[in-house]
PDB file of N, CA and C in Angstrom:
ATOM      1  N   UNK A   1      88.455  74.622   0.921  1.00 56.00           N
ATOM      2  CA  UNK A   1      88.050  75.774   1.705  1.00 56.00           C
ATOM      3  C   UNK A   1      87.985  77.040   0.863  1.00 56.00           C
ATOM      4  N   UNK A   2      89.127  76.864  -0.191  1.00 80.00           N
ATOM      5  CA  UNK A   2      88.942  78.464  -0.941  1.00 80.00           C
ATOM      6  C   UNK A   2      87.310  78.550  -1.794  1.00 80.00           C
ATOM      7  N   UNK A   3      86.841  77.555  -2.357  1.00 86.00           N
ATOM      8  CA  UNK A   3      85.825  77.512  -2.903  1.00 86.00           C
ATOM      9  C   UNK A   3      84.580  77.783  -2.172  1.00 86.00           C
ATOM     10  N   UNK A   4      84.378  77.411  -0.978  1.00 90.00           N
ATOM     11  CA  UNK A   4      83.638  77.819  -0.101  1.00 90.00           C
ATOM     12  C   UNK A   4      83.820  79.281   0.334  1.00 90.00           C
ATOM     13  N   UNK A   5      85.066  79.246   0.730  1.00 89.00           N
ATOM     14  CA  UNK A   5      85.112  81.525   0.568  1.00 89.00           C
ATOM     15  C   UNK A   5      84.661  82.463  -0.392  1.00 89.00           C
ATOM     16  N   UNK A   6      84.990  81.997  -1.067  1.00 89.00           N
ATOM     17  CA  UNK A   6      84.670  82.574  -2.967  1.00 89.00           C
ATOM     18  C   UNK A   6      83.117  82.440  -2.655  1.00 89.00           C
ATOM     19  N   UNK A   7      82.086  81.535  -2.373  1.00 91.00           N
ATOM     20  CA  UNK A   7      80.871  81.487  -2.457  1.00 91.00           C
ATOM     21  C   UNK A   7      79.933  82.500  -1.263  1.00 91.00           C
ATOM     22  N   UNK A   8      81.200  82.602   0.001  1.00 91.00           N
ATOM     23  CA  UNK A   8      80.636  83.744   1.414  1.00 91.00           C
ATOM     24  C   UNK A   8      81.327  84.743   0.471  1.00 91.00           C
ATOM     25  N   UNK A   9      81.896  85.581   0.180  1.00 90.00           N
ATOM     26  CA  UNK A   9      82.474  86.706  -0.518  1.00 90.00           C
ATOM     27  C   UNK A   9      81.806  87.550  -1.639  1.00 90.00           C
ATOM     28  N   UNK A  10      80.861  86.460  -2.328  1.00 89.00           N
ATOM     29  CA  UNK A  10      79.878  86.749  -3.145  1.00 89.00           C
ATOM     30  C   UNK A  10      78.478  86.649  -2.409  1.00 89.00           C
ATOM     31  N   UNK A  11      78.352  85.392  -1.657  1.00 93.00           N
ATOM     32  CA  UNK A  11      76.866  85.988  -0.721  1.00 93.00           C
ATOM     33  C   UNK A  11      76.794  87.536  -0.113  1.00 93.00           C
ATOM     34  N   UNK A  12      77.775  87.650   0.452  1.00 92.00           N
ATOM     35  CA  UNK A  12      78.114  89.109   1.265  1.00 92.00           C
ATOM     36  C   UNK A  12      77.760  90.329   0.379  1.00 92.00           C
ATOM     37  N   UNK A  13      78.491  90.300  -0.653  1.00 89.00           N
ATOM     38  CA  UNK A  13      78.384  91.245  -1.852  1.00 89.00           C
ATOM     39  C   UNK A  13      76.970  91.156  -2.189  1.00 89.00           C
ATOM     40  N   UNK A  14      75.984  90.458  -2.463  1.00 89.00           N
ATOM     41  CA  UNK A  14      75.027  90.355  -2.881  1.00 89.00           C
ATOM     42  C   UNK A  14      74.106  91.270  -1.566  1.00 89.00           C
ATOM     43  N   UNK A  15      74.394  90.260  -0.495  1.00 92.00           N
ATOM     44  CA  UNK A  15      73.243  91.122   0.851  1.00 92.00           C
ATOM     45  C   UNK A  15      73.743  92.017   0.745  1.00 92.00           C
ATOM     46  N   UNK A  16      74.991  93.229   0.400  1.00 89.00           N
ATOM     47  CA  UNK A  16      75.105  94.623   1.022  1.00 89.00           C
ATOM     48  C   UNK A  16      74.498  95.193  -0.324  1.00 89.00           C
ATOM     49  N   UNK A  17      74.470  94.330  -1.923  1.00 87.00           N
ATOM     50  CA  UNK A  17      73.795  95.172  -2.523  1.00 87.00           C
ATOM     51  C   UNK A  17      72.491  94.896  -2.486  1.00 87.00           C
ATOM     52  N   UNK A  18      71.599  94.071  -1.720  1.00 89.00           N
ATOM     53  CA  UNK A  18      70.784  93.986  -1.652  1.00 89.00           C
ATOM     54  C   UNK A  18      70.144  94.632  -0.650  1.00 89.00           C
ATOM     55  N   UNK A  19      71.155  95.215   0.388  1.00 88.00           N
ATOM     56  CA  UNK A  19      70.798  95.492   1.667  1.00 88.00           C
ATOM     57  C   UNK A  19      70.111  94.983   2.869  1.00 88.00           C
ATOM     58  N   UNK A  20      70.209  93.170   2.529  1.00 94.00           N
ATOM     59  CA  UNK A  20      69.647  92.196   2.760  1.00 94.00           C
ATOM     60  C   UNK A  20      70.450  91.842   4.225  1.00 94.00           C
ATOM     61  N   UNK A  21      70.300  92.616   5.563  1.00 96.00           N
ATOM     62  CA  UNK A  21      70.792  92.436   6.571  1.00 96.00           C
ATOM     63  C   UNK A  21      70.571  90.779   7.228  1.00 96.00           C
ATOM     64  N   UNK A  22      69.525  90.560   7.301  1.00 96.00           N
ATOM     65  CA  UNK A  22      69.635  89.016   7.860  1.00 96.00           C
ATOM     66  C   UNK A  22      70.343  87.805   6.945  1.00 96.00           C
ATOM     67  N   UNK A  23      70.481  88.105   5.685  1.00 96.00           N
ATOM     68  CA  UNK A  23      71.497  87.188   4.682  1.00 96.00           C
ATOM     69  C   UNK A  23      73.085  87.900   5.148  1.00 96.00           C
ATOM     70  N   UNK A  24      73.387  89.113   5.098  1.00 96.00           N
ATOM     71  CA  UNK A  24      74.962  89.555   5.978  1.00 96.00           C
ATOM     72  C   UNK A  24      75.044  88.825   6.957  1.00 96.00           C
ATOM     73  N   UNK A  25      74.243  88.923   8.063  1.00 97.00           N
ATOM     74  CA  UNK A  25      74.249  88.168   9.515  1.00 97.00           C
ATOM     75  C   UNK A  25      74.781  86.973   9.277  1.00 97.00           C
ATOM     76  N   UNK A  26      73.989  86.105   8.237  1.00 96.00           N
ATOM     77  CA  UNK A  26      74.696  84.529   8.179  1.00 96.00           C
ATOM     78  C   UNK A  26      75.645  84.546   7.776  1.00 96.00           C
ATOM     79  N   UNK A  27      76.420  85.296   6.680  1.00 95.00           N
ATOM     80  CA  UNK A  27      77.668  84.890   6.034  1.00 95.00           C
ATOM     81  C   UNK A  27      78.828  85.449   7.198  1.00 95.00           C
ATOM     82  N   UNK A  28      78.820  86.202   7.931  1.00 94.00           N
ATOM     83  CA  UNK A  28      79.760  86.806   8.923  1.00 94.00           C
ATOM     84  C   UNK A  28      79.815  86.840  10.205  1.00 94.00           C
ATOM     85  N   UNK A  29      80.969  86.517  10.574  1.00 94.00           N
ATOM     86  CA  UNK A  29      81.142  85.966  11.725  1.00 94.00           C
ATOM     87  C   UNK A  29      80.413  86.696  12.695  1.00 94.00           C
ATOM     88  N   UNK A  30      79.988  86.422  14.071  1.00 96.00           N
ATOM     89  CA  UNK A  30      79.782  87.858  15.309  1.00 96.00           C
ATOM     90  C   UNK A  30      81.104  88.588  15.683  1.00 96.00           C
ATOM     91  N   UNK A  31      81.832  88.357  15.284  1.00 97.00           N
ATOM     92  CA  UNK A  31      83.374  89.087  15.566  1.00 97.00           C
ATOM     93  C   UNK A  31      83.716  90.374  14.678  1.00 97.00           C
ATOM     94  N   UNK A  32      82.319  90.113  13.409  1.00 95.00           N
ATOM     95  CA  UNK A  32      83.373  90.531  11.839  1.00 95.00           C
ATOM     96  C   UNK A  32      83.481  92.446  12.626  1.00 95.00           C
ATOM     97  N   UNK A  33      84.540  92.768  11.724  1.00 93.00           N
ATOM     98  CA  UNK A  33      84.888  93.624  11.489  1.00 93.00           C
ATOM     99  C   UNK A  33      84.741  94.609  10.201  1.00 93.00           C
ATOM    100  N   UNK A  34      83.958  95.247   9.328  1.00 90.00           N
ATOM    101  CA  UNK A  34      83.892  95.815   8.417  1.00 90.00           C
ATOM    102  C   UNK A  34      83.962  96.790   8.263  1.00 90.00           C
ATOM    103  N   UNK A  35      84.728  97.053   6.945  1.00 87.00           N
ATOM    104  CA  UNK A  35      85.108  98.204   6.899  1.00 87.00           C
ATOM    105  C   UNK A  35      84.106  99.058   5.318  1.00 87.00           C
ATOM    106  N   UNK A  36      83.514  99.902   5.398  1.00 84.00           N
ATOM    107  CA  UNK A  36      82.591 100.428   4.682  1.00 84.00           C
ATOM    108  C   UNK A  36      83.444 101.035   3.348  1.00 84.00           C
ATOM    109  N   UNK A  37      83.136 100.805   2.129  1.00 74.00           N
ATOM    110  CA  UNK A  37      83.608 101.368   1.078  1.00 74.00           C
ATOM    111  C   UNK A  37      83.688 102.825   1.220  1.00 74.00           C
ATOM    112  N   UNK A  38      82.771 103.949   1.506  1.00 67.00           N
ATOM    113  CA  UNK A  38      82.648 104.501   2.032  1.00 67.00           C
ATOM    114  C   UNK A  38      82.728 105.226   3.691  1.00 67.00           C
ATOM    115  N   UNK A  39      84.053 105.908   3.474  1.00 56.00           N
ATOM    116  CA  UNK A  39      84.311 106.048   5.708  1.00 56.00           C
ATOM    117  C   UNK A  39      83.323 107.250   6.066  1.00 56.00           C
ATOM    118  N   UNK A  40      82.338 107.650   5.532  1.00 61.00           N
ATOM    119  CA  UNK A  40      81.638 108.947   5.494  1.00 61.00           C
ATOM    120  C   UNK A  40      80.480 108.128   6.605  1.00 61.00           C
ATOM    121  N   UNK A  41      80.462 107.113   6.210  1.00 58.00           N
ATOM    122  CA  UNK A  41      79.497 105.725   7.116  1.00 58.00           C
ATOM    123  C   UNK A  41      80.048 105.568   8.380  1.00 58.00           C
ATOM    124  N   UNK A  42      79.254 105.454   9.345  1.00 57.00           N
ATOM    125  CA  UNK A  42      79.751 104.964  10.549  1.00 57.00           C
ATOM    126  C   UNK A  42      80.672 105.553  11.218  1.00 57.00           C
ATOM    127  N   UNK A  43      81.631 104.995  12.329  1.00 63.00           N
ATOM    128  CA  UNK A  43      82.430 105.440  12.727  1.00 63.00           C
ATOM    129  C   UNK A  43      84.006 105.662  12.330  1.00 63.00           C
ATOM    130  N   UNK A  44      83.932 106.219  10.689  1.00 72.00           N
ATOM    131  CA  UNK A  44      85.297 106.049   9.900  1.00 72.00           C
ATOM    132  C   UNK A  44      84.909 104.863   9.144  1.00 72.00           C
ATOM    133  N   UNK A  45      84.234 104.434   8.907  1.00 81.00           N
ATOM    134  CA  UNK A  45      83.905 103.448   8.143  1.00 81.00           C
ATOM    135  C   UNK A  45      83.739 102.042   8.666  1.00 81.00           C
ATOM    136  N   UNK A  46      84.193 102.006  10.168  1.00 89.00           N
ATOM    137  CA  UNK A  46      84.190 100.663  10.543  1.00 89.00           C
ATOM    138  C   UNK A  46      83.065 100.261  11.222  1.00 89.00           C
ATOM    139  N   UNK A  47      82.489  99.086  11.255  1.00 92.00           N
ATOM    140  CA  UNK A  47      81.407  98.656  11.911  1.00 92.00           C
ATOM    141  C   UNK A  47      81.923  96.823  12.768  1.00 92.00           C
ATOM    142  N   UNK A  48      81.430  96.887  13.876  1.00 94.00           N
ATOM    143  CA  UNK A  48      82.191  95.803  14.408  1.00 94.00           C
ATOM    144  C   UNK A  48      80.827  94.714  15.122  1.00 94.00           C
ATOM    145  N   UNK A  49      81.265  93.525  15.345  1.00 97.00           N
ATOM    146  CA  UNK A  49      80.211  92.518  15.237  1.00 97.00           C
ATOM    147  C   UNK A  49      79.194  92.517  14.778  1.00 97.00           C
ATOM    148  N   UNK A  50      78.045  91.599  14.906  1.00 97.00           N
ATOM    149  CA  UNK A  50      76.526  91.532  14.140  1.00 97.00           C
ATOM    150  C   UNK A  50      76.079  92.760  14.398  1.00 97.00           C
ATOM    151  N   UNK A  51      76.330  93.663  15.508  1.00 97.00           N
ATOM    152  CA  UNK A  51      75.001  95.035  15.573  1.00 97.00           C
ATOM    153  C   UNK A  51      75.963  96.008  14.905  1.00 97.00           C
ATOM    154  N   UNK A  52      77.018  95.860  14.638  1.00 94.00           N
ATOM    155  CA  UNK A  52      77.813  96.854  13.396  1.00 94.00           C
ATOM    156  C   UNK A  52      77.094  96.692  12.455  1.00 94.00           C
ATOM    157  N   UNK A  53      76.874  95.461  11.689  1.00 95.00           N
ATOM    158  CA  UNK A  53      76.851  95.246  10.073  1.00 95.00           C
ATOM    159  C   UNK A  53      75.051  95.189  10.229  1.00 95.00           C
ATOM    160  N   UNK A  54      74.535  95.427  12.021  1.00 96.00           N
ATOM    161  CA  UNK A  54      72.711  96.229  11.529  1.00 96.00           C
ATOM    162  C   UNK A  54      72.970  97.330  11.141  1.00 96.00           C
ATOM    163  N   UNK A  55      74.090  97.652  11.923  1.00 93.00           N
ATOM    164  CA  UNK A  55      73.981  99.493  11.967  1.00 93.00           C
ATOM    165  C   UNK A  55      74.096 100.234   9.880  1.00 93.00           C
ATOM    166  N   UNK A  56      75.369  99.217   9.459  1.00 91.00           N
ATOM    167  CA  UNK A  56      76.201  99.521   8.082  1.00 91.00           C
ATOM    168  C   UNK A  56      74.736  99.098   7.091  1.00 91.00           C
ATOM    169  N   UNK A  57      74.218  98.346   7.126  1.00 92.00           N
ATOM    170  CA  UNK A  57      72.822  98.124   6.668  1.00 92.00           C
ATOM    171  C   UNK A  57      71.970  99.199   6.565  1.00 92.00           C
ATOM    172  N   UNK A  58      71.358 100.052   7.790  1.00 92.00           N
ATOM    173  CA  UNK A  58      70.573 100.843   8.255  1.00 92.00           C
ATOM    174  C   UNK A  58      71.602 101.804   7.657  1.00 92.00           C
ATOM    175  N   UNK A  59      72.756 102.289   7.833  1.00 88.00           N
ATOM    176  CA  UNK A  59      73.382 103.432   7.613  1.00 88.00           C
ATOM    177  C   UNK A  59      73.183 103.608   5.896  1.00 88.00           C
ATOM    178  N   UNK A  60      73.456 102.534   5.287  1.00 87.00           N
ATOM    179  CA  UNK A  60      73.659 102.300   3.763  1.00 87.00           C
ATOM    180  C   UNK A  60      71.897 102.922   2.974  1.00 87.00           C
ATOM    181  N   UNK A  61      70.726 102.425   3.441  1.00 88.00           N
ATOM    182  CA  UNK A  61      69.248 102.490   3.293  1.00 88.00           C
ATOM    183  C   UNK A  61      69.289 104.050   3.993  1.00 88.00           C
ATOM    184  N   UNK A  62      69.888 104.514   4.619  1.00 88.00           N
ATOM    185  CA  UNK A  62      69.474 105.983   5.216  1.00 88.00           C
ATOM    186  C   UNK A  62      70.912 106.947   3.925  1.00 88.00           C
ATOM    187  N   UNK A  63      71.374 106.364   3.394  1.00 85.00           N
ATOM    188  CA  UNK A  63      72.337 107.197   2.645  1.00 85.00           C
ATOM    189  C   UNK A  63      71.838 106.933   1.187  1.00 85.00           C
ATOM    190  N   UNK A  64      71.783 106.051   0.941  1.00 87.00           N
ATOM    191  CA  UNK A  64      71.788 105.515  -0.736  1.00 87.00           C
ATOM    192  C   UNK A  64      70.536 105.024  -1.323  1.00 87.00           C
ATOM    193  N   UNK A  65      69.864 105.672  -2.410  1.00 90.00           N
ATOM    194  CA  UNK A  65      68.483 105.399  -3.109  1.00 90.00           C
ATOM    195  C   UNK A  65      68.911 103.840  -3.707  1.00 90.00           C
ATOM    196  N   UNK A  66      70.023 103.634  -4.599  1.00 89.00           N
ATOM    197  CA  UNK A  66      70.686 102.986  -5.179  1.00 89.00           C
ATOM    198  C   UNK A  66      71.974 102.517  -4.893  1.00 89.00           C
ATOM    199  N   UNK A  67      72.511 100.904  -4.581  1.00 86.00           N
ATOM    200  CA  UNK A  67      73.128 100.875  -3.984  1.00 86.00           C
ATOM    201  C   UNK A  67      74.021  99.769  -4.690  1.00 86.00           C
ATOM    202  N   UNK A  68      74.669  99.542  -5.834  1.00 88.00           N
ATOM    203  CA  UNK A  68      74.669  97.748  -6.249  1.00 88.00           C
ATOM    204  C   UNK A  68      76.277  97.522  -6.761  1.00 88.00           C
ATOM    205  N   UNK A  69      76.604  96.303  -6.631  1.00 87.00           N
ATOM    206  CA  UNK A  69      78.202  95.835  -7.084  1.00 87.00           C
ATOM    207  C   UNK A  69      77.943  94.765  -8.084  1.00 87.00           C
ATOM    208  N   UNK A  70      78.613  95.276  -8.990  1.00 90.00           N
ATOM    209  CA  UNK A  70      78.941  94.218 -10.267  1.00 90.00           C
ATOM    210  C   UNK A  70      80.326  93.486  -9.869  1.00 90.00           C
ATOM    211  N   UNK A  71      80.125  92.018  -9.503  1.00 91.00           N
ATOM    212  CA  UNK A  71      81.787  91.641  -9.567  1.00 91.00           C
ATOM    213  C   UNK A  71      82.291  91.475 -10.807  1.00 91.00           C
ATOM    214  N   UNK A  72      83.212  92.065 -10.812  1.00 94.00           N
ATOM    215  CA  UNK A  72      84.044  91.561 -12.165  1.00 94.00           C
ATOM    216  C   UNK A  72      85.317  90.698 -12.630  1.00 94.00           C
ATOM    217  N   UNK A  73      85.701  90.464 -11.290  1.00 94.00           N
ATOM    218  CA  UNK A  73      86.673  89.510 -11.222  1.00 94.00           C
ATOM    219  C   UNK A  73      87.136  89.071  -9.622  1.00 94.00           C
ATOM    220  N   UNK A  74      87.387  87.700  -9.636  1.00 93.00           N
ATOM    221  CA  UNK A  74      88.470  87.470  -8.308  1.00 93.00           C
ATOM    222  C   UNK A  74      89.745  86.875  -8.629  1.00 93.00           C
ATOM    223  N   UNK A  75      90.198  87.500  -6.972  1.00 94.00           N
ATOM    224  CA  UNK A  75      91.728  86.385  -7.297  1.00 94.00           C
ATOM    225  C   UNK A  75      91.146  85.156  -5.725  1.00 94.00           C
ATOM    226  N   UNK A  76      92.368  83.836  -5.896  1.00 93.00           N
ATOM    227  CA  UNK A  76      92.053  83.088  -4.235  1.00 93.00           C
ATOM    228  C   UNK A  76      93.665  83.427  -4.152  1.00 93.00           C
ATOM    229  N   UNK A  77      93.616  82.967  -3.268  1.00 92.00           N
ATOM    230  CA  UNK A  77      95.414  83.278  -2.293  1.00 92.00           C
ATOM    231  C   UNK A  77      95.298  82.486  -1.093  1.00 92.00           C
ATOM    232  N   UNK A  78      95.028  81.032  -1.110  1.00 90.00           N
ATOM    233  CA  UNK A  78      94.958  80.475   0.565  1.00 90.00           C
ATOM    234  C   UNK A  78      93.846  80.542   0.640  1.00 90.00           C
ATOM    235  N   UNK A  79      93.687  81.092   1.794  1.00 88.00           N
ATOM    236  CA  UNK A  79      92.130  81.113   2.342  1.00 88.00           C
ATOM    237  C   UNK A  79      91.398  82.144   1.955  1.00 88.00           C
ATOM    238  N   UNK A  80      92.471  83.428   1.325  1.00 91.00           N
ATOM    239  CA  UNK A  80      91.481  85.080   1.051  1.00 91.00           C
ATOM    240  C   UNK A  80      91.366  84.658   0.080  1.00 91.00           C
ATOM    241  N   UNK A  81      89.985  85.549  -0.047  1.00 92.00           N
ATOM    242  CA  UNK A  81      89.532  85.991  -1.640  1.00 92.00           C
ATOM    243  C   UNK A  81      89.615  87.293  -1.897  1.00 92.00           C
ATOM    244  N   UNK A  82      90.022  87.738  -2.772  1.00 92.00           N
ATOM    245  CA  UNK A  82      89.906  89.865  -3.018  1.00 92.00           C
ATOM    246  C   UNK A  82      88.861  89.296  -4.314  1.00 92.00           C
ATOM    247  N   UNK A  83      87.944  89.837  -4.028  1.00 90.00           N
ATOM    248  CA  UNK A  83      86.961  90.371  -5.066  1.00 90.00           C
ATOM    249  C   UNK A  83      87.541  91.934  -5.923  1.00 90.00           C
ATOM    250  N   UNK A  84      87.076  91.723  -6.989  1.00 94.00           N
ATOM    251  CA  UNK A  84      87.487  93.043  -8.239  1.00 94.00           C
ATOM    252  C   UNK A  84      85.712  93.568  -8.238  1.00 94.00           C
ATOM    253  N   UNK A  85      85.342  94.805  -8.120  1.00 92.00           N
ATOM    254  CA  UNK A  85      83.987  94.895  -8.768  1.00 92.00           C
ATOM    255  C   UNK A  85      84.041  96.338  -9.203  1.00 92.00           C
ATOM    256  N   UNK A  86      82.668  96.625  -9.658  1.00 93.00           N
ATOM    257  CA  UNK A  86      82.064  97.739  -9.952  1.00 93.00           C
ATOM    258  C   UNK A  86      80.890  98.322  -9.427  1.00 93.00           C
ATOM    259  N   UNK A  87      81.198  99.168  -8.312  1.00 89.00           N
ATOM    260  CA  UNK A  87      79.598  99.723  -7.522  1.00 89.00           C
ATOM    261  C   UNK A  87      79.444 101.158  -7.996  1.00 89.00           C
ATOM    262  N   UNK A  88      78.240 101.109  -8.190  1.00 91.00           N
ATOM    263  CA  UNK A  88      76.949 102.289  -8.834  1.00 91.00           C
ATOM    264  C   UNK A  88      76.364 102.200  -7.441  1.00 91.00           C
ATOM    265  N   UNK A  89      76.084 103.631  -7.040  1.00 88.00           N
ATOM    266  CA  UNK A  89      74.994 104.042  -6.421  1.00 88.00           C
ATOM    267  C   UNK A  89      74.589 105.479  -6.872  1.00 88.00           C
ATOM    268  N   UNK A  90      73.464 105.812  -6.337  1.00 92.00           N
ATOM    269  CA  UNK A  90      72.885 107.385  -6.180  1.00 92.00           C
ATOM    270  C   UNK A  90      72.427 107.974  -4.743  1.00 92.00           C
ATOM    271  N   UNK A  91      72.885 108.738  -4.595  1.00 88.00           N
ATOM    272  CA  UNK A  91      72.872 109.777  -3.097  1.00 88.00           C
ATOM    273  C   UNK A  91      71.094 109.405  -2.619  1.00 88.00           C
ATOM    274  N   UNK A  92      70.463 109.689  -1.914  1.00 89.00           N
ATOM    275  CA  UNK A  92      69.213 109.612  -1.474  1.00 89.00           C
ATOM    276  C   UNK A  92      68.883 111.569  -1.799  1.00 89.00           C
ATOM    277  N   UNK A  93      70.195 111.962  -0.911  1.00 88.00           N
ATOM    278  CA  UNK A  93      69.944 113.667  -0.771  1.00 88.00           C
ATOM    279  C   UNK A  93      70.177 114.325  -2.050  1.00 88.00           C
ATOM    280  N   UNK A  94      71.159 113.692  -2.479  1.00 90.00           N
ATOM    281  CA  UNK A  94      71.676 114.421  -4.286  1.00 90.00           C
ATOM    282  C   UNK A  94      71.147 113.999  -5.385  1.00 90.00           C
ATOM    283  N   UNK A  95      70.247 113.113  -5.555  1.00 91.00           N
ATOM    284  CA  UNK A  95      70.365 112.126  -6.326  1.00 91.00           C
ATOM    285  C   UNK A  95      70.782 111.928  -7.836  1.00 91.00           C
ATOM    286  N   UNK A  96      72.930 112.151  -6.851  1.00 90.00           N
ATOM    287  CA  UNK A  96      73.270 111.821  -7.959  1.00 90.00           C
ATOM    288  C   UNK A  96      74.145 110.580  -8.532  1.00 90.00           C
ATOM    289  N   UNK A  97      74.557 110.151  -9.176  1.00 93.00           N
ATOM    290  CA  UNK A  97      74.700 108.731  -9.846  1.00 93.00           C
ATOM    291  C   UNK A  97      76.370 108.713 -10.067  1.00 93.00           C
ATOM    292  N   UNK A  98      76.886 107.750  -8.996  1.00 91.00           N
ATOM    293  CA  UNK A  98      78.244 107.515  -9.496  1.00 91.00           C
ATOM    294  C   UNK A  98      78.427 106.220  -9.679  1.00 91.00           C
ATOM    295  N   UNK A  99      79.758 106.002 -10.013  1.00 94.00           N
ATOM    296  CA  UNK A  99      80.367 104.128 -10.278  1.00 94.00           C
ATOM    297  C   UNK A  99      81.307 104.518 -10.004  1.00 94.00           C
ATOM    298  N   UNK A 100      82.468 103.842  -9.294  1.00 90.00           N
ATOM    299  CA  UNK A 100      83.180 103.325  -8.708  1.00 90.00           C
ATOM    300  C   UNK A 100      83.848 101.615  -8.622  1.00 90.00           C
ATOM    301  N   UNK A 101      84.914 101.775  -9.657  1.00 93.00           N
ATOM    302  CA  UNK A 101      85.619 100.376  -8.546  1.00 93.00           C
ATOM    303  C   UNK A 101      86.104  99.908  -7.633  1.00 93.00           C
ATOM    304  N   UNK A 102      86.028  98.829  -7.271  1.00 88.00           N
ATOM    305  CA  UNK A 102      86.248  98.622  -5.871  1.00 88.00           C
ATOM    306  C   UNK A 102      86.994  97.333  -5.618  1.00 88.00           C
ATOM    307  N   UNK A 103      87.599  97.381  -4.513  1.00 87.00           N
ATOM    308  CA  UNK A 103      88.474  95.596  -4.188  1.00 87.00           C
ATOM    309  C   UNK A 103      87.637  95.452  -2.805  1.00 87.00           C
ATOM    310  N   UNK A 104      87.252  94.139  -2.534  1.00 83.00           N
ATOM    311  CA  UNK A 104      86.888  94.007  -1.498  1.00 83.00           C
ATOM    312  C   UNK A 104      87.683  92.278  -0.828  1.00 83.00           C
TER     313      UNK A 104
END
């Protein structure tokens, strides 16, 4: 089962840097709960079932020209995976250019 998580954990990562909403939809449950790297998004950052993670999609394409995660490492633990990465984006309004690491 952990190997199969490790493979949704990285699909996921890929659709939000891809902004690839109907590939999110499949990897996550209708229950999911997400919480936005950014809480400036949404309601504090959280977005809840499938029409959350349209909304975190749509919110992400209305905020960010540039949007992408380099993983750079995981750990497994059971059933979690914490992803290690590195996300670059640029503002749409500023366009200006940060990086950021991140655990997801």
């Amino acid at each position: 089962m952990s190997q199969e998580n490790v493979e949704i954990v990285h699909a996921a990562v890929r659709a939000v840097a891809e902004m690839d909403v109907s590939r999110l939809l499949e990897v996550t449950d209708a229950e999911v709960e997400w919480h936005a790297f950014l809480a400036v998004l949404g309601d504090g950052g959280v977005y809840r079932g499938h029409e959350g993670i349209r909304d975190y999609v749509s919110d992400l394409r209305d905020a960010w020209e540039v949007f992408e995660a380099e993983v750079e490492d995981y750990r497994v633990a059971g059933d979690t995976v914490l992803l290690l990465s590195r996300l670059r984006y640029r503002g749409k309004g500023s366009g200006v250019d940060a990086v950021s690491p991140a655990a997801h």
